[in-house]
mmCIF file of C-alpha atoms in Angstrom:
data_model
loop_
_atom_site.group_PDB
_atom_site.id
_atom_site.type_symbol
_atom_site.label_atom_id
_atom_site.label_comp_id
_atom_site.label_asym_id
_atom_site.label_seq_id
_atom_site.Cartn_x
_atom_site.Cartn_y
_atom_site.Cartn_z
ATOM 1 C CA MET A 2 -13.632 10.713 18.930
ATOM 2 C CA ASN A 3 -14.495 13.154 16.469
ATOM 3 C CA LEU A 4 -12.088 16.248 16.334
ATOM 4 C CA SER A 5 -12.630 19.392 13.991
ATOM 5 C CA ARG A 6 -10.661 20.393 10.935
ATOM 6 C CA ARG A 7 -8.934 22.758 13.365
ATOM 7 C CA GLU A 8 -8.164 20.404 15.446
ATOM 8 C CA PHE A 9 -6.881 17.673 13.307
ATOM 9 C CA SER A 10 -4.653 19.820 11.457
ATOM 10 C CA LYS A 11 -2.951 20.478 14.779
ATOM 11 C CA SER A 12 -2.816 16.706 15.649
ATOM 12 C CA LEU A 13 -0.838 16.800 12.170
ATOM 13 C CA ALA A 14 0.933 19.099 12.835
ATOM 14 C CA LEU A 15 2.684 17.553 16.041
ATOM 15 C CA ALA A 16 3.573 14.696 14.094
ATOM 16 C CA GLY A 17 5.900 17.166 12.039
ATOM 17 C CA LEU A 18 3.201 17.252 9.296
ATOM 18 C CA GLY A 19 2.227 19.988 8.325
ATOM 19 C CA CYS A 20 -1.456 21.244 7.833
ATOM 20 C CA VAL A 21 -3.387 18.742 6.033
ATOM 21 C CA THR A 22 -7.112 18.788 4.635
ATOM 22 C CA GLY A 23 -9.679 15.994 4.314
ATOM 23 C CA GLN A 24 -12.627 14.372 2.305
ATOM 24 C CA TRP A 25 -14.854 17.317 4.126
ATOM 25 C CA ALA A 26 -12.749 20.192 2.354
ATOM 26 C CA THR A 27 -14.790 21.931 -0.439
ATOM 27 C CA LYS A 28 -12.866 22.074 -3.944
ATOM 28 C CA LYS A 29 -12.511 25.906 -3.251
ATOM 29 C CA ALA A 30 -10.533 25.504 0.099
ATOM 30 C CA LEU A 31 -8.402 22.585 -1.456
ATOM 31 C CA ALA A 32 -7.297 24.617 -4.056
ATOM 32 C CA ALA A 33 -6.587 27.304 -1.717
ATOM 33 C CA GLU A 34 -3.876 25.263 0.597
ATOM 34 C CA PRO A 35 -0.691 25.823 0.747
ATOM 35 C CA LYS A 36 2.151 24.785 -1.791
ATOM 36 C CA ILE A 37 3.334 21.083 0.233
ATOM 37 C CA GLU A 38 6.998 21.607 1.876
ATOM 38 C CA ALA A 39 9.377 18.868 1.727
ATOM 39 C CA GLY A 40 9.594 16.995 4.873
ATOM 40 C CA THR A 41 5.678 17.971 5.642
ATOM 41 C CA GLY A 42 3.454 15.671 3.122
ATOM 42 C CA PHE A 43 2.371 12.014 3.424
ATOM 43 C CA ILE A 44 4.701 9.363 1.716
ATOM 44 C CA ASP A 45 1.211 7.449 -0.235
ATOM 45 C CA MET A 46 2.918 4.159 -0.448
ATOM 46 C CA HIS A 47 0.213 3.269 -3.396
ATOM 47 C CA THR A 48 -0.780 4.899 -6.077
ATOM 48 C CA HIS A 49 -1.295 4.258 -9.725
ATOM 49 C CA ILE A 50 -2.021 5.979 -12.955
ATOM 50 C CA GLY A 51 -3.089 5.147 -16.812
ATOM 51 C CA THR A 52 -6.739 3.635 -17.230
ATOM 52 C CA TYR A 53 -8.082 1.032 -14.400
ATOM 53 C CA THR A 54 -11.302 -0.328 -15.570
ATOM 54 C CA ASP A 55 -13.519 2.773 -16.960
ATOM 55 C CA PRO A 56 -11.199 4.390 -20.081
ATOM 56 C CA LYS A 57 -13.083 7.719 -19.238
ATOM 57 C CA LYS A 58 -11.649 7.732 -15.819
ATOM 58 C CA ASN A 59 -7.745 7.737 -17.007
ATOM 59 C CA LEU A 60 -5.512 9.098 -14.505
ATOM 60 C CA SER A 61 -3.312 11.233 -16.091
ATOM 61 C CA VAL A 62 0.577 11.891 -14.206
ATOM 62 C CA GLU A 63 -0.679 15.489 -14.030
ATOM 63 C CA GLY A 64 -3.911 14.811 -12.285
ATOM 64 C CA LEU A 65 -2.031 12.413 -9.895
ATOM 65 C CA LEU A 66 -0.195 15.242 -8.629
ATOM 66 C CA LYS A 67 -2.946 17.915 -8.497
ATOM 67 C CA TRP A 68 -4.532 15.590 -6.338
ATOM 68 C CA MET A 69 -1.281 14.850 -4.089
ATOM 69 C CA ASP A 70 -1.280 18.640 -3.715
ATOM 70 C CA GLN A 71 -4.833 19.120 -2.423
ATOM 71 C CA PHE A 72 -4.127 16.489 0.214
ATOM 72 C CA GLN A 73 -0.738 16.895 1.348
ATOM 73 C CA VAL A 74 1.084 14.148 0.219
ATOM 74 C CA GLU A 75 4.060 14.749 -0.471
ATOM 75 C CA LYS A 76 5.441 11.674 -2.414
ATOM 76 C CA SER A 77 3.476 8.511 -3.967
ATOM 77 C CA VAL A 78 4.500 5.327 -4.935
ATOM 78 C CA VAL A 79 3.699 4.367 -8.186
ATOM 79 C CA LEU A 80 2.860 0.591 -8.773
ATOM 80 C CA PRO A 81 2.397 -0.686 -11.989
ATOM 81 C CA LEU A 82 -0.327 -3.542 -12.348
ATOM 82 C CA THR A 83 1.451 -6.153 -15.174
ATOM 83 C CA SER A 84 -0.923 -9.308 -14.666
ATOM 84 C CA PRO A 85 -4.055 -10.051 -16.660
ATOM 85 C CA GLU A 86 -6.695 -10.737 -12.970
ATOM 86 C CA SER A 87 -5.411 -6.496 -11.943
ATOM 87 C CA THR A 88 -6.973 -4.866 -13.552
ATOM 88 C CA MET A 89 -8.776 -3.999 -17.965
ATOM 89 C CA TYR A 90 -5.813 -2.331 -18.345
ATOM 90 C CA LEU A 91 -2.711 -3.126 -17.591
ATOM 91 C CA GLN A 92 -0.143 -0.596 -16.351
ATOM 92 C CA THR A 93 3.645 -1.327 -17.250
ATOM 93 C CA THR A 94 6.601 -0.401 -15.437
ATOM 94 C CA GLU A 95 8.152 1.910 -18.276
ATOM 95 C CA SER A 96 4.939 4.701 -17.577
ATOM 96 C CA ALA A 97 5.852 4.424 -13.393
ATOM 97 C CA LEU A 98 9.589 5.141 -14.444
ATOM 98 C CA ALA A 99 8.832 7.862 -16.915
ATOM 99 C CA ALA A 100 6.753 9.656 -14.384
ATOM 100 C CA ALA A 101 9.380 9.020 -11.547
ATOM 101 C CA LYS A 102 11.933 10.445 -13.978
ATOM 102 C CA ALA A 103 9.760 13.387 -14.896
ATOM 103 C CA TYR A 104 8.790 14.719 -10.935
ATOM 104 C CA PRO A 105 11.069 12.491 -9.471
ATOM 105 C CA ASP A 106 10.834 14.953 -5.734
ATOM 106 C CA ARG A 107 7.497 13.940 -6.233
ATOM 107 C CA LEU A 108 7.180 10.669 -7.406
ATOM 108 C CA ILE A 109 8.664 6.165 -6.769
ATOM 109 C CA PRO A 110 8.837 4.366 -9.454
ATOM 110 C CA PHE A 111 8.003 0.224 -8.776
ATOM 111 C CA CYS A 112 8.261 -2.458 -10.839
ATOM 112 C CA SER A 113 5.879 -5.584 -11.596
ATOM 113 C CA VAL A 114 6.543 -8.315 -14.399
ATOM 114 C CA ASP A 115 3.669 -11.224 -14.535
ATOM 115 C CA PRO A 116 6.037 -14.388 -13.546
ATOM 116 C CA ARG A 117 4.214 -16.583 -16.012
ATOM 117 C CA THR A 118 5.407 -14.730 -18.778
ATOM 118 C CA THR A 119 8.104 -16.654 -20.960
ATOM 119 C CA HIS A 120 10.621 -13.741 -20.635
ATOM 120 C CA ALA A 121 10.559 -14.017 -17.197
ATOM 121 C CA GLY A 122 11.798 -17.015 -17.530
ATOM 122 C CA SER A 123 14.552 -18.342 -14.485
ATOM 123 C CA VAL A 124 15.542 -16.840 -11.160
ATOM 124 C CA LYS A 125 17.920 -15.358 -12.505
ATOM 125 C CA SER A 126 16.845 -13.922 -15.837
ATOM 126 C CA LEU A 127 13.950 -12.433 -13.267
ATOM 127 C CA VAL A 128 17.105 -11.103 -10.883
ATOM 128 C CA ASN A 129 18.677 -9.599 -14.378
ATOM 129 C CA MET A 130 15.199 -7.742 -15.530
ATOM 130 C CA ILE A 131 14.789 -6.191 -12.156
ATOM 131 C CA GLN A 132 18.271 -4.997 -11.206
ATOM 132 C CA ARG A 133 17.708 -3.057 -14.462
ATOM 133 C CA TRP A 134 14.257 -1.570 -13.740
ATOM 134 C CA ALA A 135 15.815 -1.226 -9.956
ATOM 135 C CA ASP A 136 19.706 0.616 -11.518
ATOM 136 C CA GLN A 137 16.661 3.036 -13.634
ATOM 137 C CA GLY A 138 15.065 4.047 -9.819
ATOM 138 C CA ALA A 139 12.565 1.336 -9.209
ATOM 139 C CA LYS A 140 12.549 0.898 -5.445
ATOM 140 C CA GLY A 141 10.401 -2.078 -4.820
ATOM 141 C CA PHE A 142 8.225 -4.542 -6.598
ATOM 142 C CA GLY A 143 4.207 -4.374 -6.822
ATOM 143 C CA GLU A 144 1.781 -3.976 -7.176
ATOM 144 C CA HIS A 145 2.346 -8.031 -7.385
ATOM 145 C CA LYS A 146 -1.456 -9.060 -7.718
ATOM 146 C CA VAL A 147 -1.496 -12.308 -9.707
ATOM 147 C CA GLY A 148 -4.059 -14.927 -10.574
ATOM 148 C CA LEU A 149 -1.971 -17.691 -8.900
ATOM 149 C CA ASN A 150 -1.810 -19.218 -5.162
ATOM 150 C CA PHE A 151 0.559 -17.322 -3.933
ATOM 151 C CA ASP A 152 3.165 -19.497 -2.462
ATOM 152 C CA ASP A 153 2.950 -20.876 -5.915
ATOM 153 C CA PRO A 154 6.400 -22.038 -7.727
ATOM 154 C CA LEU A 155 6.069 -19.228 -10.501
ATOM 155 C CA MET A 156 5.148 -16.942 -7.361
ATOM 156 C CA MET A 157 8.343 -17.974 -5.397
ATOM 157 C CA ARG A 158 10.649 -17.359 -8.651
ATOM 158 C CA VAL A 159 9.810 -13.855 -8.256
ATOM 159 C CA TYR A 160 10.297 -13.599 -4.137
ATOM 160 C CA GLU A 161 13.500 -14.996 -4.716
ATOM 161 C CA ALA A 162 14.424 -12.495 -6.860
ATOM 162 C CA CYS A 163 13.051 -9.661 -5.199
ATOM 163 C CA GLN A 164 15.614 -10.728 -2.142
ATOM 164 C CA GLU A 165 18.486 -10.978 -4.382
ATOM 165 C CA VAL A 166 17.735 -7.633 -5.744
ATOM 166 C CA GLY A 167 17.452 -5.985 -2.575
ATOM 167 C CA ILE A 168 13.836 -4.046 -3.255
ATOM 168 C CA PRO A 169 10.558 -4.871 -0.958
ATOM 169 C CA LEU A 170 7.645 -6.657 -2.546
ATOM 170 C CA LEU A 171 3.781 -4.675 -2.487
ATOM 171 C CA PHE A 172 1.443 -7.787 -2.745
ATOM 172 C CA HIS A 173 -2.222 -8.004 -3.123
ATOM 173 C CA ILE A 174 -4.107 -11.403 -1.069
ATOM 174 C CA ASP A 175 -7.810 -11.995 -2.494
ATOM 175 C CA ASN A 176 -9.622 -15.249 -3.528
ATOM 176 C CA ILE A 177 -8.938 -14.516 -7.601
ATOM 177 C CA ARG A 178 -5.138 -12.924 -6.539
ATOM 178 C CA GLY A 179 -2.339 -14.051 -4.651
ATOM 179 C CA LYS A 180 -5.138 -16.788 -3.283
ATOM 180 C CA ASP A 181 -4.626 -18.003 0.060
ATOM 181 C CA VAL A 182 -6.601 -19.379 2.873
ATOM 182 C CA PRO A 183 -7.788 -18.320 6.443
ATOM 183 C CA GLY A 184 -4.965 -18.244 8.280
ATOM 184 C CA LEU A 185 -2.838 -17.245 5.431
ATOM 185 C CA LYS A 186 -0.405 -20.157 5.764
ATOM 186 C CA ARG A 187 0.610 -19.650 2.346
ATOM 187 C CA LEU A 188 2.388 -15.970 2.676
ATOM 188 C CA GLU A 189 3.642 -17.412 5.797
ATOM 189 C CA ASN A 190 5.146 -20.427 3.778
ATOM 190 C CA ALA A 191 7.173 -17.425 1.588
ATOM 191 C CA LEU A 192 7.546 -15.451 4.659
ATOM 192 C CA LYS A 193 9.528 -18.404 5.617
ATOM 193 C CA THR A 194 11.277 -19.565 2.978
ATOM 194 C CA PHE A 195 12.385 -15.583 2.125
ATOM 195 C CA PRO A 196 13.508 -13.789 5.742
ATOM 196 C CA GLU A 197 15.474 -11.430 3.609
ATOM 197 C CA LEU A 198 12.745 -10.404 1.657
ATOM 198 C CA ASN A 199 10.323 -7.277 2.971
ATOM 199 C CA PHE A 200 6.826 -8.134 1.929
ATOM 200 C CA ILE A 201 4.100 -5.295 1.764
ATOM 201 C CA GLY A 202 0.554 -6.451 3.117
ATOM 202 C CA HIS A 203 -2.207 -4.488 0.869
ATOM 203 C CA GLY A 204 -5.971 -5.908 -0.556
ATOM 204 C CA PRO A 205 -9.403 -7.793 0.896
ATOM 205 C CA GLY A 206 -7.244 -11.104 2.328
ATOM 206 C CA TRP A 207 -4.569 -9.655 3.951
ATOM 207 C CA TRP A 208 -6.666 -6.973 6.145
ATOM 208 C CA ALA A 209 -9.611 -9.234 6.444
ATOM 209 C CA SER A 210 -6.896 -11.334 7.661
ATOM 210 C CA ILE A 211 -7.019 -8.248 11.478
ATOM 211 C CA SER A 212 -9.457 -10.833 12.451
ATOM 212 C CA GLY A 213 -9.141 -15.125 13.253
ATOM 213 C CA GLY A 214 -12.638 -17.020 12.937
ATOM 214 C CA LEU A 215 -12.409 -16.509 8.770
ATOM 215 C CA THR A 216 -14.393 -17.969 6.379
ATOM 216 C CA GLN A 217 -12.824 -18.792 2.724
ATOM 217 C CA GLN A 218 -15.535 -16.344 1.889
ATOM 218 C CA GLU A 219 -14.432 -13.711 3.827
ATOM 219 C CA LEU A 220 -11.306 -13.537 2.756
ATOM 220 C CA GLY A 221 -11.888 -11.695 -0.355
ATOM 221 C CA GLY A 222 -14.728 -9.740 1.510
ATOM 222 C CA TYR A 223 -14.284 -6.637 3.699
ATOM 223 C CA PRO A 224 -15.631 -7.989 7.055
ATOM 224 C CA LYS A 225 -17.741 -5.628 9.252
ATOM 225 C CA SER A 226 -17.961 -7.284 12.493
ATOM 226 C CA LYS A 227 -16.256 -6.976 15.312
ATOM 227 C CA VAL A 228 -12.627 -8.034 14.921
ATOM 228 C CA LYS A 229 -12.328 -11.532 16.831
ATOM 229 C CA PRO A 230 -8.637 -12.530 18.646
ATOM 230 C CA GLY A 231 -6.636 -14.609 16.604
ATOM 231 C CA GLY A 232 -5.818 -12.444 13.434
ATOM 232 C CA ALA A 233 -3.434 -14.294 11.100
ATOM 233 C CA ILE A 234 -1.804 -10.096 10.517
ATOM 234 C CA ASP A 235 -0.891 -9.849 14.071
ATOM 235 C CA ASP A 236 0.136 -13.150 14.957
ATOM 236 C CA LEU A 237 2.748 -13.055 11.589
ATOM 237 C CA MET A 238 3.509 -9.744 12.136
ATOM 238 C CA SER A 239 4.985 -11.297 15.696
ATOM 239 C CA ARG A 240 6.781 -13.527 14.213
ATOM 240 C CA TYR A 241 8.010 -12.376 11.192
ATOM 241 C CA PRO A 242 9.899 -8.376 11.123
ATOM 242 C CA ASN A 243 9.991 -8.866 7.164
ATOM 243 C CA LEU A 244 5.956 -8.385 6.995
ATOM 244 C CA TYR A 245 4.468 -4.862 6.858
ATOM 245 C CA GLY A 246 1.476 -3.106 5.603
ATOM 246 C CA ASP A 247 -0.277 -0.957 3.696
ATOM 247 C CA LEU A 248 -2.555 0.895 4.485
ATOM 248 C CA SER A 249 -4.563 1.556 1.356
ATOM 249 C CA ALA A 250 -7.624 1.023 -0.436
ATOM 250 C CA GLY A 251 -11.716 0.303 1.023
ATOM 251 C CA SER A 252 -9.559 -2.743 2.739
ATOM 252 C CA GLY A 253 -7.319 -1.120 4.569
ATOM 253 C CA ALA A 254 -9.806 1.233 6.016
ATOM 254 C CA ASN A 255 -12.286 -1.179 6.071
ATOM 255 C CA SER A 256 -9.964 -2.985 8.752
ATOM 256 C CA ILE A 257 -9.637 -0.233 11.327
ATOM 257 C CA SER A 258 -13.165 1.002 11.060
ATOM 258 C CA ARG A 259 -15.026 -2.099 11.875
ATOM 259 C CA ASP A 260 -13.884 -1.572 15.329
ATOM 260 C CA LEU A 261 -11.539 1.568 15.791
ATOM 261 C CA GLU A 262 -10.736 0.707 19.215
ATOM 262 C CA PHE A 263 -9.026 -2.269 18.173
ATOM 263 C CA GLY A 264 -7.499 -0.825 15.067
ATOM 264 C CA THR A 265 -6.344 2.125 17.239
ATOM 265 C CA LYS A 266 -4.876 -0.590 19.307
ATOM 266 C CA PHE A 267 -3.288 -2.271 16.211
ATOM 267 C CA LEU A 268 -1.511 0.720 14.484
ATOM 268 C CA ILE A 269 0.003 1.902 18.153
ATOM 269 C CA ARG A 270 1.225 -2.090 18.484
ATOM 270 C CA ARG A 271 2.653 -2.361 14.900
ATOM 271 C CA GLN A 272 3.008 1.253 14.410
ATOM 272 C CA ASP A 273 6.932 0.223 13.319
ATOM 273 C CA ARG A 274 5.404 -1.565 10.107
ATOM 274 C CA ILE A 275 2.479 0.324 8.786
ATOM 275 C CA LEU A 276 2.535 1.956 5.930
ATOM 276 C CA PHE A 277 0.190 5.044 4.578
ATOM 277 C CA GLY A 278 -1.788 4.218 1.880
ATOM 278 C CA THR A 279 -4.638 4.996 -0.751
ATOM 279 C CA ASP A 280 -4.495 3.042 -3.911
ATOM 280 C CA TYR A 281 -5.789 6.717 -5.155
ATOM 281 C CA LEU A 282 -6.446 5.273 -9.350
ATOM 282 C CA ALA A 283 -9.107 7.443 -10.673
ATOM 283 C CA PRO A 284 -9.872 11.264 -10.825
ATOM 284 C CA GLY A 285 -12.633 12.340 -8.427
ATOM 285 C CA GLN A 286 -12.239 8.487 -6.137
ATOM 286 C CA HIS A 287 -12.712 8.538 -3.059
ATOM 287 C CA VAL A 288 -10.281 8.052 -0.518
ATOM 288 C CA PRO A 289 -11.529 7.076 2.563
ATOM 289 C CA GLN A 290 -8.202 6.467 4.944
ATOM 290 C CA PHE A 291 -8.361 10.863 5.162
ATOM 291 C CA GLU A 292 -11.895 10.585 7.254
ATOM 292 C CA LEU A 293 -10.218 7.398 9.015
ATOM 293 C CA PHE A 294 -7.483 9.152 10.194
ATOM 294 C CA GLN A 295 -9.532 11.971 11.138
ATOM 295 C CA LYS A 296 -11.360 9.621 13.231
ATOM 296 C CA ILE A 297 -8.753 7.924 15.607
ATOM 297 C CA GLU A 298 -6.557 9.065 18.190
ATOM 298 C CA LEU A 299 -2.843 8.275 17.869
ATOM 299 C CA PRO A 300 0.217 9.696 19.124
ATOM 300 C CA ALA A 301 2.245 12.382 17.301
ATOM 301 C CA ASP A 302 4.831 9.933 17.169
ATOM 302 C CA VAL A 303 2.707 7.106 15.656
ATOM 303 C CA ARG A 304 1.159 9.209 13.145
ATOM 304 C CA SER A 305 4.334 10.721 11.675
ATOM 305 C CA LYS A 306 5.601 7.054 11.425
ATOM 306 C CA ILE A 307 2.750 5.580 9.694
ATOM 307 C CA TYR A 308 2.794 8.865 7.358
ATOM 308 C CA ARG A 309 5.903 8.699 6.206
ATOM 309 C CA GLU A 310 9.002 7.743 8.200
ATOM 310 C CA ASN A 311 7.892 4.103 7.875
ATOM 311 C CA ALA A 312 8.342 4.385 4.172
ATOM 312 C CA ILE A 313 11.266 6.561 4.486
ATOM 313 C CA LYS A 314 13.197 4.190 6.180
ATOM 314 C CA LEU A 315 11.803 0.930 4.162
ATOM 315 C CA LEU A 316 11.674 2.274 0.890
ATOM 316 C CA LYS A 317 15.487 3.767 1.376
ATOM 317 C CA LEU A 318 14.913 7.385 0.617
ATOM 318 C CA THR A 319 16.498 10.325 0.964
#
């Protein structure tokens, strides 16, 4: 059901999120939006700062904050990218920590290290490294976007270390990074092995798995067909309470919009473990999540959980 902008804003207000504008608004209207009040905006589980692939599109901290103000995003998680397969231009943990130190009320830093680096070494050395970052404010590990099988022994060491430190891990799955198979059996191996670690799913391979009957090729893409029964996400979420979903990027939006009836029911069914996210990483980037939530009808309490409450609980925010 398509809502008018006024009706959409009213639905957000009922969810305790104030008046939110989307991609349909003009720049002039966006600039006129009131300043965000604490406790009223989205919490975005997935953003980046720096350069991703195009050096002409560097996203500064100030650029991220300006975009957040335009779209009523109160706080954003800033994710490093530290693996060579994850981006053309690496984004460091230190940059995320520094940004959050400068804007502690708006930015939430995560930490990351490629498990193949020699200084990562053993689980003990990983624990020491991650704990130091956690002591500096890192609330989670990720984006974990590495060119290895999801349950490769080197990857499993990272999961063990994160479980010991006690922070969640946000991962990417496709046919190149965090590699898995239809049914996400490698992810399930990690979930079983580390039941006290909260895993946050993201990426084409993760969100394509909302549907059953996938081929290996589809695991790396953006299927547009109706969702088929037997999706791995529903199955794994029903059996592993330590599994969450980050609804960011084109893959996250596509997973719901490809079959709005199923997607709406899925969001309601998994309302306690779905997290709003955008994967905003470059100036001027189109973000489909705002349009997506204009199209679907959800109870106010479900919207509130997805937009911010689940993140507050998972990341232990005050």
